[in-house]
PDB file of C-alpha atoms and ligand atoms in Angstrom:
ATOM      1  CA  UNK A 104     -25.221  29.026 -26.646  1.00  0.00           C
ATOM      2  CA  UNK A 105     -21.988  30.596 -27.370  1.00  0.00           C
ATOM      3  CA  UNK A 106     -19.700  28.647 -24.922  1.00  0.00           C
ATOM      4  CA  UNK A 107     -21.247  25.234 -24.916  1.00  0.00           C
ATOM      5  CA  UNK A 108     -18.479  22.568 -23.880  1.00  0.00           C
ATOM      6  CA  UNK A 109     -16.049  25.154 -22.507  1.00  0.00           C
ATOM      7  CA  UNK A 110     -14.619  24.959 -19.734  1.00  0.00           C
ATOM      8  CA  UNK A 111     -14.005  28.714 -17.904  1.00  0.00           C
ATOM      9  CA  UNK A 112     -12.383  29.598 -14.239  1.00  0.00           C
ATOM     10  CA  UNK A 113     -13.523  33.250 -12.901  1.00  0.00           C
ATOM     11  CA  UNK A 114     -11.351  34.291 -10.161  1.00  0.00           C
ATOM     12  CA  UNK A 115     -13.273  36.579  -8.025  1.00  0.00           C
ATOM     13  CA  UNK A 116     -16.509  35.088  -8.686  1.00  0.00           C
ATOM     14  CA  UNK A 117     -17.819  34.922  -5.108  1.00  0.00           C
ATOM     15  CA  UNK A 118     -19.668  38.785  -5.679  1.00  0.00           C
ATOM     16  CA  UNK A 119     -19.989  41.752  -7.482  1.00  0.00           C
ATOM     17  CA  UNK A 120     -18.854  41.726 -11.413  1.00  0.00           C
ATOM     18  CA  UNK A 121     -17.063  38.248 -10.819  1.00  0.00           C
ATOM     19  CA  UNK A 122     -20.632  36.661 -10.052  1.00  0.00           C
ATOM     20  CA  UNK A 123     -21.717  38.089 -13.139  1.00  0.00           C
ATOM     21  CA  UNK A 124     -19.456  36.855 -15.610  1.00  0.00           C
ATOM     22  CA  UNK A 125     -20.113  33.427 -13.793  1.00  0.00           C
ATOM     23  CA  UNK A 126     -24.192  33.508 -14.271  1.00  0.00           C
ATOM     24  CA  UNK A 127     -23.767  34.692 -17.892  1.00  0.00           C
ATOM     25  CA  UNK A 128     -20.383  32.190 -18.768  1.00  0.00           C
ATOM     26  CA  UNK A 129     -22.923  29.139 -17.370  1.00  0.00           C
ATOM     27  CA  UNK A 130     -26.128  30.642 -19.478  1.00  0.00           C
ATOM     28  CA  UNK A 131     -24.135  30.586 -22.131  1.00  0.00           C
ATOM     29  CA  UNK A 132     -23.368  26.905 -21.832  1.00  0.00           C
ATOM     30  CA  UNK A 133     -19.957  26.866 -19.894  1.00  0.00           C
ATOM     31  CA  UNK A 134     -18.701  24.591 -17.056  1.00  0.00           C
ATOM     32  CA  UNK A 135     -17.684  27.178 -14.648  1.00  0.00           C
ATOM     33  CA  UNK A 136     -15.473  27.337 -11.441  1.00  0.00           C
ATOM     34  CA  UNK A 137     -16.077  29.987  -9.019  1.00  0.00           C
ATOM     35  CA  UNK A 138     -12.795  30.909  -7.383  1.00  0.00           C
ATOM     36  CA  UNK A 139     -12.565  33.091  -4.505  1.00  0.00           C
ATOM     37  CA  UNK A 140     -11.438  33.310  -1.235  1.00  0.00           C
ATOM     38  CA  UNK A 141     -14.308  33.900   0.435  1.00  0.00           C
ATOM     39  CA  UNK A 142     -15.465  30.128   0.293  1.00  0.00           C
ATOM     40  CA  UNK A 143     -19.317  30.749   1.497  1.00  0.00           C
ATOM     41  CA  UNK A 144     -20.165  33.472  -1.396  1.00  0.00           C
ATOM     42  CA  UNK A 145     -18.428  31.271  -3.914  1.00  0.00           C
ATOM     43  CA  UNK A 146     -20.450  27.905  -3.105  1.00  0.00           C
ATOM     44  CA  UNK A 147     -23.762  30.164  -2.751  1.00  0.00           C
ATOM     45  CA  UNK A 148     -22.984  31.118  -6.736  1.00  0.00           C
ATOM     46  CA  UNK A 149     -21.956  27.748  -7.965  1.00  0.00           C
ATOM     47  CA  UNK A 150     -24.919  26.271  -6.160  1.00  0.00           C
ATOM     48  CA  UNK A 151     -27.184  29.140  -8.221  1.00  0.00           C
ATOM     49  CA  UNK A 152     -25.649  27.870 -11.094  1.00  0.00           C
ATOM     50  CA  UNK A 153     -26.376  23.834 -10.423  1.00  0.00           C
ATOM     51  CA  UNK A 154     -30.233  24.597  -9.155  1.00  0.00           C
ATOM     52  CA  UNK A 155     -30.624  26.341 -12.468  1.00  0.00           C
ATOM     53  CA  UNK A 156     -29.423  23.352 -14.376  1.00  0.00           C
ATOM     54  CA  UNK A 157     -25.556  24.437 -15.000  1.00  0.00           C
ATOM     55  CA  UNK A 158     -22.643  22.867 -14.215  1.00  0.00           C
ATOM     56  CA  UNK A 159     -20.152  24.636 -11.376  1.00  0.00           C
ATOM     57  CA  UNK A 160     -17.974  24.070  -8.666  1.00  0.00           C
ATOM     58  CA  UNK A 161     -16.571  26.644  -5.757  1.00  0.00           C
ATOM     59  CA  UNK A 162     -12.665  27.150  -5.337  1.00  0.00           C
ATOM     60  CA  UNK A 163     -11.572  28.333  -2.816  1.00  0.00           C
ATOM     61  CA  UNK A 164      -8.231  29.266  -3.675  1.00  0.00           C
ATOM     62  CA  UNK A 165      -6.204  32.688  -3.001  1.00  0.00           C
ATOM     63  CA  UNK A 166      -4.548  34.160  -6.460  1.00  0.00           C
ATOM     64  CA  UNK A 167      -1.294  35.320  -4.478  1.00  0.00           C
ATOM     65  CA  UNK A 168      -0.308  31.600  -3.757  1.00  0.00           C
ATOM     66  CA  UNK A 169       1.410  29.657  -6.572  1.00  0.00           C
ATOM     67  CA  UNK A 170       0.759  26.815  -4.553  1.00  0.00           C
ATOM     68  CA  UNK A 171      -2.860  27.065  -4.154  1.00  0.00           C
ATOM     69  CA  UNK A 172      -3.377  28.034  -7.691  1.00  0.00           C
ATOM     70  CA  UNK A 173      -1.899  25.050  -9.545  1.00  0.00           C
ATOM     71  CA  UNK A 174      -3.661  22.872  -6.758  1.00  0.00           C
ATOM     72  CA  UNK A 175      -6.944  25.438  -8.330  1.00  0.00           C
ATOM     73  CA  UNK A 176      -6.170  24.400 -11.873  1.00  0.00           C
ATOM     74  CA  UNK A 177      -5.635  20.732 -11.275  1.00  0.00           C
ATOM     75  CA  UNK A 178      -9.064  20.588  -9.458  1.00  0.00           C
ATOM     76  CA  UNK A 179     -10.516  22.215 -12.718  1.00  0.00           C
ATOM     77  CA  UNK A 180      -8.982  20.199 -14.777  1.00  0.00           C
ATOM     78  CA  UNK A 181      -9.745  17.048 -13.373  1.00  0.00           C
ATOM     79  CA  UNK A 182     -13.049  17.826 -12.231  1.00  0.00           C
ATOM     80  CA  UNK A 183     -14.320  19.447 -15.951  1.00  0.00           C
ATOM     81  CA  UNK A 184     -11.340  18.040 -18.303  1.00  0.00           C
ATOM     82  CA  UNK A 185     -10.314  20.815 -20.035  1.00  0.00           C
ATOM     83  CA  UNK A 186      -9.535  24.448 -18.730  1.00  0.00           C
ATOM     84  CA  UNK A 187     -10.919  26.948 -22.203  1.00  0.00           C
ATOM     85  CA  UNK A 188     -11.382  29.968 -20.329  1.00  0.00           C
ATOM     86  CA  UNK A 189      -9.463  31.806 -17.487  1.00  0.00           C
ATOM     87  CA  UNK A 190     -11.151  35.538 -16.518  1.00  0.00           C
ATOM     88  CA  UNK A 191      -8.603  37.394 -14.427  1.00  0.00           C
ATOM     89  CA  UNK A 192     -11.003  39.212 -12.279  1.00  0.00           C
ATOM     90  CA  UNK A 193      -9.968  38.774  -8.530  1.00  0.00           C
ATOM     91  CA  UNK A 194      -8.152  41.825  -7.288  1.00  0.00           C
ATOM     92  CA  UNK A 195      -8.547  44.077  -3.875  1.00  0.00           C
ATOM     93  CA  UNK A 196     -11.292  46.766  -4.791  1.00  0.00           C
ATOM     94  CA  UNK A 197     -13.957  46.240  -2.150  1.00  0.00           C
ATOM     95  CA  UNK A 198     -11.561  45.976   0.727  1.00  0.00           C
ATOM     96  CA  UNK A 199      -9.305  48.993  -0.781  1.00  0.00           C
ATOM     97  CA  UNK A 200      -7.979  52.067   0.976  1.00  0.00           C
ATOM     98  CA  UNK A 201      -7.638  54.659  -1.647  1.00  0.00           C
ATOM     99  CA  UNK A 202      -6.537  57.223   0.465  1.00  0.00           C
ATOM    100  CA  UNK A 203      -3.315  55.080   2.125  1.00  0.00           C
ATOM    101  CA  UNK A 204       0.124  56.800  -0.274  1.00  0.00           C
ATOM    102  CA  UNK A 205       2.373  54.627   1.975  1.00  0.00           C
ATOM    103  CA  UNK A 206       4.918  52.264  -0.580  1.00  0.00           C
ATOM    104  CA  UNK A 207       4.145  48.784   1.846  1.00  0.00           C
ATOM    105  CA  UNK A 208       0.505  49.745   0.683  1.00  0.00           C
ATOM    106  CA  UNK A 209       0.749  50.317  -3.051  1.00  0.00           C
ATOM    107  CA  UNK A 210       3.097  46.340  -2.809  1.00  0.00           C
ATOM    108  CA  UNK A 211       0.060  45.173  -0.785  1.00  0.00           C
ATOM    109  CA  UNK A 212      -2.547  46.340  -3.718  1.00  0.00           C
ATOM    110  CA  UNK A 213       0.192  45.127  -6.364  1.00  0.00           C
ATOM    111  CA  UNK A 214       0.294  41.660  -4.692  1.00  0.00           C
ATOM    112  CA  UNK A 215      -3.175  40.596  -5.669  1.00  0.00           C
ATOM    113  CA  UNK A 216      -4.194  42.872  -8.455  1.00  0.00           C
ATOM    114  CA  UNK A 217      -0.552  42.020 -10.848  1.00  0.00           C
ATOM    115  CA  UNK A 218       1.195  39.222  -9.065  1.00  0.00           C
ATOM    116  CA  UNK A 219      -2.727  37.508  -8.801  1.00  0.00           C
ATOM    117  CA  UNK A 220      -2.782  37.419 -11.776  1.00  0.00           C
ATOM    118  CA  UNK A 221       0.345  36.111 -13.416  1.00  0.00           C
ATOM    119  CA  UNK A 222       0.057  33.242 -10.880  1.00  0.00           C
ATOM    120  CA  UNK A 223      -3.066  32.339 -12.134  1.00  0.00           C
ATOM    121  CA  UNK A 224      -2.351  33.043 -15.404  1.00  0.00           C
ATOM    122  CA  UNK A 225       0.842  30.473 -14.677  1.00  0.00           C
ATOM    123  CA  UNK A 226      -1.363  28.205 -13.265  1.00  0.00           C
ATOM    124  CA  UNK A 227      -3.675  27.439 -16.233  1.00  0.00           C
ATOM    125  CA  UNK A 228      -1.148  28.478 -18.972  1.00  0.00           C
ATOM    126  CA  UNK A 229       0.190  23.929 -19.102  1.00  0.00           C
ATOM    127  CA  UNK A 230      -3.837  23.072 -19.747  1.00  0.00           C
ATOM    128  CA  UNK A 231      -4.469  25.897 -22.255  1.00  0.00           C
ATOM    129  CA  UNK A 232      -0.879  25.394 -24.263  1.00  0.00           C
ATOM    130  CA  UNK A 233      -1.525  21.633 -23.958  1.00  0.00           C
ATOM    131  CA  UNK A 234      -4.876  21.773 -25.790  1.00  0.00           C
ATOM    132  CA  UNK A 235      -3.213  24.747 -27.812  1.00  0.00           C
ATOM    133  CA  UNK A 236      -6.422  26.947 -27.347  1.00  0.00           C
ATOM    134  CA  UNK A 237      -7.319  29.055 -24.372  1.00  0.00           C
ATOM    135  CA  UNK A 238      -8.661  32.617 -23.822  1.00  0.00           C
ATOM    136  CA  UNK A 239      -7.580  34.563 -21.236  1.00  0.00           C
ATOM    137  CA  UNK A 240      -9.661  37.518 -20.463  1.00  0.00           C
ATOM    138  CA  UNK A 241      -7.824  40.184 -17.943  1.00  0.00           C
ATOM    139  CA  UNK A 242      -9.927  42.169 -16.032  1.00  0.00           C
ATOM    140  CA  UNK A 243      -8.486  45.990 -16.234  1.00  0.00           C
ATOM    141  CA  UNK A 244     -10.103  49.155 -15.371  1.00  0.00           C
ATOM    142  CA  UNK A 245     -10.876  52.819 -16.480  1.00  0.00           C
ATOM    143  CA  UNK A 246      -8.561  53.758 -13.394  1.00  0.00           C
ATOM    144  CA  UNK A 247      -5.397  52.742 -15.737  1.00  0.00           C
ATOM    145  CA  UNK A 248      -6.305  55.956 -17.202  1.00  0.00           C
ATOM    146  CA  UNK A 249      -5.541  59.106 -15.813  1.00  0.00           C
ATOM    147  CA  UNK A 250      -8.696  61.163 -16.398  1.00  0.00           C
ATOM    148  CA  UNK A 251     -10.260  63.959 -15.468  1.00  0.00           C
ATOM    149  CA  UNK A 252      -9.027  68.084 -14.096  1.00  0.00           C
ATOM    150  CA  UNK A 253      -5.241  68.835 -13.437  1.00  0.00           C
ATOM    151  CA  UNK A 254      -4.914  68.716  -9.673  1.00  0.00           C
ATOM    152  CA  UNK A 255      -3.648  72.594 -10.135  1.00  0.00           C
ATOM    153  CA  UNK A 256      -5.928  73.925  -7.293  1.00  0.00           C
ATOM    154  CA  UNK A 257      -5.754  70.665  -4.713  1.00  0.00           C
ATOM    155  CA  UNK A 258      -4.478  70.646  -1.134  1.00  0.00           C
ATOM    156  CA  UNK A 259      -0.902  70.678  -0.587  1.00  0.00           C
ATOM    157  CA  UNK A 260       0.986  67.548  -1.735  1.00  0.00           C
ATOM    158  CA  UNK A 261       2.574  65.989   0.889  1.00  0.00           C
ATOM    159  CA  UNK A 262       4.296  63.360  -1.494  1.00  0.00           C
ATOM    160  CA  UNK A 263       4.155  61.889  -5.618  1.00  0.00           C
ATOM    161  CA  UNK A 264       0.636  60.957  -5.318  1.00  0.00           C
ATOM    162  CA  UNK A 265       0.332  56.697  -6.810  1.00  0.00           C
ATOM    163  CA  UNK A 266      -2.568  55.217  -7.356  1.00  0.00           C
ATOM    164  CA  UNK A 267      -1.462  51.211  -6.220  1.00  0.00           C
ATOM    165  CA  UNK A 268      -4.800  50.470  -8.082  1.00  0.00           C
ATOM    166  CA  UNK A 269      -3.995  52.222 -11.146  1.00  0.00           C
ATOM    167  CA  UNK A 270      -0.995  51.394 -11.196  1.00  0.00           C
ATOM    168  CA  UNK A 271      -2.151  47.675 -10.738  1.00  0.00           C
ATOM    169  CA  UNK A 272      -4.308  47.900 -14.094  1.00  0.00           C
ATOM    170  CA  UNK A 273      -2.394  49.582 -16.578  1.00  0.00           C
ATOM    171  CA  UNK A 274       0.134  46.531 -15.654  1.00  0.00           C
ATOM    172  CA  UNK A 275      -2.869  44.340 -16.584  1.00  0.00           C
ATOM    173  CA  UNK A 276      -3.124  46.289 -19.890  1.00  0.00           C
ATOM    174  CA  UNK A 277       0.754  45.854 -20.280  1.00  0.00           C
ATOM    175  CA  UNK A 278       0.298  42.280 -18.879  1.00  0.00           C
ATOM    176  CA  UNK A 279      -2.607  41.287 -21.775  1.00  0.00           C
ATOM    177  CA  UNK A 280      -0.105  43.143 -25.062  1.00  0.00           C
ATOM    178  CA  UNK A 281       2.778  41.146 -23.702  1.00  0.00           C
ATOM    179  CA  UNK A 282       1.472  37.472 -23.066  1.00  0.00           C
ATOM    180  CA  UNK A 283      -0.766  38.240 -25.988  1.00  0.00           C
ATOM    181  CA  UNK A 284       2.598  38.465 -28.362  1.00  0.00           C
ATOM    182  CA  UNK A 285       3.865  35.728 -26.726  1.00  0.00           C
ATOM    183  CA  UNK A 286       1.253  32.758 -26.125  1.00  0.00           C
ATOM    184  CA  UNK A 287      -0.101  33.452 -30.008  1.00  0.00           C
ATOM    185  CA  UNK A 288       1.591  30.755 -31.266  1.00  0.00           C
ATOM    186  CA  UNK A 289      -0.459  28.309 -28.855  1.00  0.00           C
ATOM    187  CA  UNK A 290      -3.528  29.724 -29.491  1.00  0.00           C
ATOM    188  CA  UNK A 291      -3.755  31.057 -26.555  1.00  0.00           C
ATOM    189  CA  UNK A 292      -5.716  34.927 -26.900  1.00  0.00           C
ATOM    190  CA  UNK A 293      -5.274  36.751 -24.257  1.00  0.00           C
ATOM    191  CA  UNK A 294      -7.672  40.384 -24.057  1.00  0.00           C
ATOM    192  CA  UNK A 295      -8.787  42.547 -21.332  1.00  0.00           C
ATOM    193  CA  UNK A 296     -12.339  44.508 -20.059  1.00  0.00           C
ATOM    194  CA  UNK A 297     -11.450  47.899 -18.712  1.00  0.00           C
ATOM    195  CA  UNK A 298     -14.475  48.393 -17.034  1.00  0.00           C
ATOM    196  CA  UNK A 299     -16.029  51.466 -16.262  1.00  0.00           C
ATOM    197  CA  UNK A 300     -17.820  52.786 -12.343  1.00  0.00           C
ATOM    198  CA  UNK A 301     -19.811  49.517 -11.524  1.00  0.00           C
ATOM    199  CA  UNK A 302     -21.979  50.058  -9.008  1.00  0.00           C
ATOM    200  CA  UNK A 303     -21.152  47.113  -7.336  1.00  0.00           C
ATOM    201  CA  UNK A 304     -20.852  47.215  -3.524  1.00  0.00           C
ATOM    202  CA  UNK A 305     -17.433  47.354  -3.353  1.00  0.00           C
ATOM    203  CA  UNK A 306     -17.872  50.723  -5.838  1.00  0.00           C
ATOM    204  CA  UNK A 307     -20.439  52.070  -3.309  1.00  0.00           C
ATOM    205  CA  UNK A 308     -17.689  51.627  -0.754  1.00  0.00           C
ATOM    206  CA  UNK A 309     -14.784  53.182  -2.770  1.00  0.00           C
ATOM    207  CA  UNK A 310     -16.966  56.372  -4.197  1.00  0.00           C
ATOM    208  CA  UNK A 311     -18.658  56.991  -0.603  1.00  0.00           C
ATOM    209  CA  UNK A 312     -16.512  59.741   0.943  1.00  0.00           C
ATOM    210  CA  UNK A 313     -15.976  60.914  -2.658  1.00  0.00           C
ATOM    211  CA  UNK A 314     -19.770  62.285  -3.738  1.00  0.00           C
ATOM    212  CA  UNK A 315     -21.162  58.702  -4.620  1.00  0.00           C
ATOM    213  CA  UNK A 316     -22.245  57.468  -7.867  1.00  0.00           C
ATOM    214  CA  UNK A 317     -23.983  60.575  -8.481  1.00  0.00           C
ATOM    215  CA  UNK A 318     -20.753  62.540  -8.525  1.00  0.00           C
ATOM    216  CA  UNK A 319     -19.185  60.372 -11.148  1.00  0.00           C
ATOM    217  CA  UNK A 320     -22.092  60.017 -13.801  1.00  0.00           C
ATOM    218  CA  UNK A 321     -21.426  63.187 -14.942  1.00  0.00           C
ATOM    219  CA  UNK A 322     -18.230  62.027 -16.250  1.00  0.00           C
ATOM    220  CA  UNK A 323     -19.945  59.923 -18.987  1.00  0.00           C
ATOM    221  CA  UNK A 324     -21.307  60.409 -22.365  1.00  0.00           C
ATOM    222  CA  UNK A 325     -24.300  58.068 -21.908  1.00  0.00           C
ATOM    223  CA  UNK A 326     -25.506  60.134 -18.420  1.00  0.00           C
ATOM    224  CA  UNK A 327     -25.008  57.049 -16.540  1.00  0.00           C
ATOM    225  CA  UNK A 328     -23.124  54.180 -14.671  1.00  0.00           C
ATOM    226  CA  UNK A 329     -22.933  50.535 -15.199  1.00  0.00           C
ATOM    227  CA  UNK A 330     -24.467  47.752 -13.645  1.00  0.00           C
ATOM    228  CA  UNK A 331     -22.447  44.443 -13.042  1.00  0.00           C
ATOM    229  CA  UNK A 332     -24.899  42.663 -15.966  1.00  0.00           C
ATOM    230  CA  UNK A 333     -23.779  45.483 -18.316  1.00  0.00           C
ATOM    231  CA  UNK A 334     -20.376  43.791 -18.363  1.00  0.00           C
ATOM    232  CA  UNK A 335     -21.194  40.484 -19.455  1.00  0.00           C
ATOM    233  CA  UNK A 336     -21.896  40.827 -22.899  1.00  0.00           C
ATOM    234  CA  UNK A 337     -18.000  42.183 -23.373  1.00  0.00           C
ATOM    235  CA  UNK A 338     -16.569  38.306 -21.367  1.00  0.00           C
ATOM    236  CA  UNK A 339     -19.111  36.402 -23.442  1.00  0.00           C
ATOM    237  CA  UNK A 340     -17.680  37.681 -26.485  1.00  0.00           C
ATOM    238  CA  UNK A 341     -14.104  37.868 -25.609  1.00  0.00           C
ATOM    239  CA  UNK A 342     -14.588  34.212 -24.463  1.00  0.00           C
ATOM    240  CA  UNK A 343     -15.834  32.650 -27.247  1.00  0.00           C
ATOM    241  CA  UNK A 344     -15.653  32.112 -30.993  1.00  0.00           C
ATOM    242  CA  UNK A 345     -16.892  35.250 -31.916  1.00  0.00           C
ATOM    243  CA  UNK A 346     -13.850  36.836 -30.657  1.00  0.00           C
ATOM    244  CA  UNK A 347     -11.566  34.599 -32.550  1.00  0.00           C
ATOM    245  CA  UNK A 348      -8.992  37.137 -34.745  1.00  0.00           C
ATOM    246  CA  UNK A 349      -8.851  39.318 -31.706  1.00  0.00           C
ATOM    247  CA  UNK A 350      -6.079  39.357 -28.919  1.00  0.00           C
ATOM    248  CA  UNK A 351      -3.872  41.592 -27.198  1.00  0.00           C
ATOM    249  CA  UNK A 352      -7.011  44.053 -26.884  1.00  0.00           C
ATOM    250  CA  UNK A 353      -8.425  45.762 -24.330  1.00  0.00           C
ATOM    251  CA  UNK A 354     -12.540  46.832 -24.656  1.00  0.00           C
ATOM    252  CA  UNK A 355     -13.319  49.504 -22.761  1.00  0.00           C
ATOM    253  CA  UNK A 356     -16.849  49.475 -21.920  1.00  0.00           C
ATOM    254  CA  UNK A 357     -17.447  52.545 -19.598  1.00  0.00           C
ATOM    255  CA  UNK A 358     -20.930  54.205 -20.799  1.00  0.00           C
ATOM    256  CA  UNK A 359     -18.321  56.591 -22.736  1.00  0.00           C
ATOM    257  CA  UNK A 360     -16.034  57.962 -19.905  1.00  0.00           C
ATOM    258  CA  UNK A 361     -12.558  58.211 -20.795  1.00  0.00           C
ATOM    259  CA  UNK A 362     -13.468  59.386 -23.917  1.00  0.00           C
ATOM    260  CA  UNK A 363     -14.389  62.621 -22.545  1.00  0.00           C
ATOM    261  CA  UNK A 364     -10.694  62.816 -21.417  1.00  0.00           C
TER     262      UNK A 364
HETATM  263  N1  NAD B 643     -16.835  47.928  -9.737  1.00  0.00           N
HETATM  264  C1  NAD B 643     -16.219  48.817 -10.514  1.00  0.00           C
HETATM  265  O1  NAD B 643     -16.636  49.992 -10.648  1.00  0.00           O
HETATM  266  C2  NAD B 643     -15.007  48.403 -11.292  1.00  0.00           C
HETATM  267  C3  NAD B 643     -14.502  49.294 -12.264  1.00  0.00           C
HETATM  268  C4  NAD B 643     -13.375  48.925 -12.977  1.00  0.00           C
HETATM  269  C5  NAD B 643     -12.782  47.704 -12.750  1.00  0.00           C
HETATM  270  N2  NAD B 643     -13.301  46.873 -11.785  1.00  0.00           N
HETATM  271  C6  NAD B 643     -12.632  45.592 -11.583  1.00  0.00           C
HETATM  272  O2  NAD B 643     -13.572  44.551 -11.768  1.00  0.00           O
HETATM  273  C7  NAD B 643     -13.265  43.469 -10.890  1.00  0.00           C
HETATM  274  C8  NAD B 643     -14.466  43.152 -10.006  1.00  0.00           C
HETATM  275  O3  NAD B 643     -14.898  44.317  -9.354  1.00  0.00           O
HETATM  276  P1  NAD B 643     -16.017  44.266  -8.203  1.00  0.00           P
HETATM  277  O4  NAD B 643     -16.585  45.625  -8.084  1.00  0.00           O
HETATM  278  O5  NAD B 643     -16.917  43.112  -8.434  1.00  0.00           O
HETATM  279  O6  NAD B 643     -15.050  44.021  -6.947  1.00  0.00           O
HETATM  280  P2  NAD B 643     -15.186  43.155  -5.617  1.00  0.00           P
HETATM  281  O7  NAD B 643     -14.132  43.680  -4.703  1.00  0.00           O
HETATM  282  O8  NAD B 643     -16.587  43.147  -5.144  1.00  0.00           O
HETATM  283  O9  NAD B 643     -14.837  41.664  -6.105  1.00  0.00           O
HETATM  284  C9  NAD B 643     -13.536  41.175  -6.143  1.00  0.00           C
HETATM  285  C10 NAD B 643     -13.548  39.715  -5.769  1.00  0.00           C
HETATM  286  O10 NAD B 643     -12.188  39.272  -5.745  1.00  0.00           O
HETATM  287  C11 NAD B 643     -12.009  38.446  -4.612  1.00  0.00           C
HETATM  288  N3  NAD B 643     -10.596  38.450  -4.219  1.00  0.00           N
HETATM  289  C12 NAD B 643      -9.904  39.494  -3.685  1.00  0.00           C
HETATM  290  N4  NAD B 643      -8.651  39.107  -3.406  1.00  0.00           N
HETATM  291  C13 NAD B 643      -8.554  37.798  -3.774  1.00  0.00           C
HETATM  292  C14 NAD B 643      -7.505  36.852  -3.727  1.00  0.00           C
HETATM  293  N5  NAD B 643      -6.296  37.170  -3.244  1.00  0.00           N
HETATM  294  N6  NAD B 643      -7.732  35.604  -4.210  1.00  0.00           N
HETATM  295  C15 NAD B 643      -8.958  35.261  -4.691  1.00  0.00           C
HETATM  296  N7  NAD B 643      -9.993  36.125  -4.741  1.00  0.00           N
HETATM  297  C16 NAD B 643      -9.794  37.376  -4.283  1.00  0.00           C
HETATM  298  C17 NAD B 643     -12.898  39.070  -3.541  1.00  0.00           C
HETATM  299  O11 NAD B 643     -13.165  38.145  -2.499  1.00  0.00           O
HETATM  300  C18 NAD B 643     -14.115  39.459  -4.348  1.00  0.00           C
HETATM  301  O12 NAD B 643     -15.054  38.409  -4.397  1.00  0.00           O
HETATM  302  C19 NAD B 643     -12.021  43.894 -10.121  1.00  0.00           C
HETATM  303  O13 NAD B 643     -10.872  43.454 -10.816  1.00  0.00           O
HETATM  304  C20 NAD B 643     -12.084  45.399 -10.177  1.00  0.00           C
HETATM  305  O14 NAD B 643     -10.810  45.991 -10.001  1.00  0.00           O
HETATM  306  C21 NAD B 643     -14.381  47.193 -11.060  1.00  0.00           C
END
C-alpha cells in the first residue's frame, strides 16, 4: 500500500471524482477526510470507507471560508495527527451555468474554484511546513486549454466571451508552478491532474444541451471518455513516494484530447 500512515484531506469528496480519489487514497492505506459541503454525501463516503475497514471522517466545511477551513485542518490534525496530503478538488462544476457571460458570475465561479483553493491550501500549509513534507495535489482541468475550431462561423458575439471555469483552472495551473517554486524548500510538492470529460453527473449535466458525451468522444485519441476510477491512479501517484522528484507539474490524463489541439 502506497500511502500507508498518511494522512490526506480531499475537498470535494462527497461525489463524483472527489469520492474517487477518497476510495482509492483509503485502499491505498491513507487516513482520509472527506470534506464537502454537502454533509450527508460526505458521511455516506467516510462511512464506506470505515465498513470496509479504513479509517475516515466527514468535514463539513465550505473552501470559501478561511474560518471554516483552519477550523477543517485543526479537526484533521487532531483527529489523524498529521495532515500528508491535501487534494484540491472542490470547485462549482455540477451546479455550473456555462452559458451565464455576466462579470458577478465569472467572481462567483472564481470564488470557489481559485480563492477555494488558496484558503485551503492556507489552511493546511502550518501542518505540512511544520512536518516539512506535504503534497498538494490541485485539481485542474482540460478546460484551461482552449481547444478545439475557431469560433469563425458562430452566432453573433454579443460580448468577449470568458469562460469563469477556464479561467478558474489555468489559475490552478499558475497556482501549482508558483507555490510549487515557493514551498520547495519545505518539502512541500505541490502538482496538479488536469482531467479530461468525466462522466460524472455533474459532466452529464454540463454536456446535456451541448450533444452529450457522445459529442465530445470524438475529440479524443483513445475513442473514448473517462470514468471517475480512471483518475485515481494519477492522485495515488502524485500522492505518494513514487512521485517524489516531481512538483510544479501538471498530468494531463484526458484519453488523449488536447493533444489533438
Ligand atoms: N467531471 C469532469 O469531466 C471534469 C473534467 C475536468 C476537471 N474536473 C474537475 O474535477 C473536480 C471534480 O469534478 P466532478 O465532476 O466530480 O464535480 P462535482 O461537481 O460532482 O464535485 C465537486 C464537489 O465539490 C463540492 N463543492 C463545491 N463547492 C464547494 C465548496 N465551496 N466547499 C466545499 N465543497 C464544495 C461539491 O459539493 C461536490 O461534491 C472538479 O474540480 C472539476 O472542476 C472535472
Amino acid at each position: 500500500m502506497r500511502l500507508q500512515d498518511k494522512v490526506a484531506i480531499v475537498t470535494g469528496g462527497a461525489q463524483g471524482i472527489g469520492r474517487e480519489y477518497c476510495l482509492r487514497y483509503a485502499e491505498e492505506g491513507a487516513s482520509v477526510a472527506v470534506l464537502d459541503v454537502r454533509e450527508e454525501q460526505a458521511q455516506a463516503v467516510a462511512g464506506e470507507i470505515t465498513q470496509s475497514g479504513g479509517q475516515a471522517m466527514a468535514v463539513v466545511s465550505d473552501v470559501t471560508s478561511e474560518q471554516a477551513m483552519a477550523d477543517a485542518a485543526k479537526a484533521v490534525a487532531e483527529r489523524f495527527g498529521r495532515i500528508d496530503i491535501l487534494v484540491n478538488n472542490a470547485a462549482l462544476y455540477y451546479d455550473i451555468d456555462m452559458t451565464d457571460q455576466t462579470i458577478d458570475y465569472m467572481k462567483k465561479v472564481l470564488d470557489v474554484n481559485i480563492f477555494g483553493v488558496i484558503i485551503a491550501t492556507r489552511a493546511v500549509y502550518p501542518y505540512m511546513k511544520q512536518q516539512k513534507s506535504g503534497s498538494i495535489i490541485n485539481i485542474a482541468s482540460i478546460g484551461a486549454y482552449p481547444i478545439g475550431p475557431r469560433g469563425v462561423d458562430g452566432p453573433d458575439l454579443p460580448t468577449v466571451p470568458t469562460s469563469g471555469y477556464g479561467l478558474s483552472k489555468s489559475g490552478v495551473i499558475y497556482l501549482t508552478k508558483s507555490w510549487a517554486k515557493a514551498l520547495g524548500r519545505y518539502n512541500i510538492r505541490v502538482n496538479a491532474i488536469a482531467p479530461g470529460v468525466t462522466l460524472t453527473e455533474a459532466t452529464l449535466r454540463v454536456t446535456g444541451g451541448r450533444g452529450g458525451p457522445d459529442a465530445w468522444m470524438k475529440y479524443t485519441a483513445l475513442d473514448r471518455l473517462l470514468n471517475p476510477q480512471d483518475l485515481t491512479g494519477a492522485a495515488a501517484f502524485l500522492a505518494s513516494d513514487d512521485s517524489a522528484q516531481m512538483t510544479g507539474q501538471t498530468l494531463v490524463v484526458d484519453a488523449g484530447n488536447i493533444m489533438l489541439g
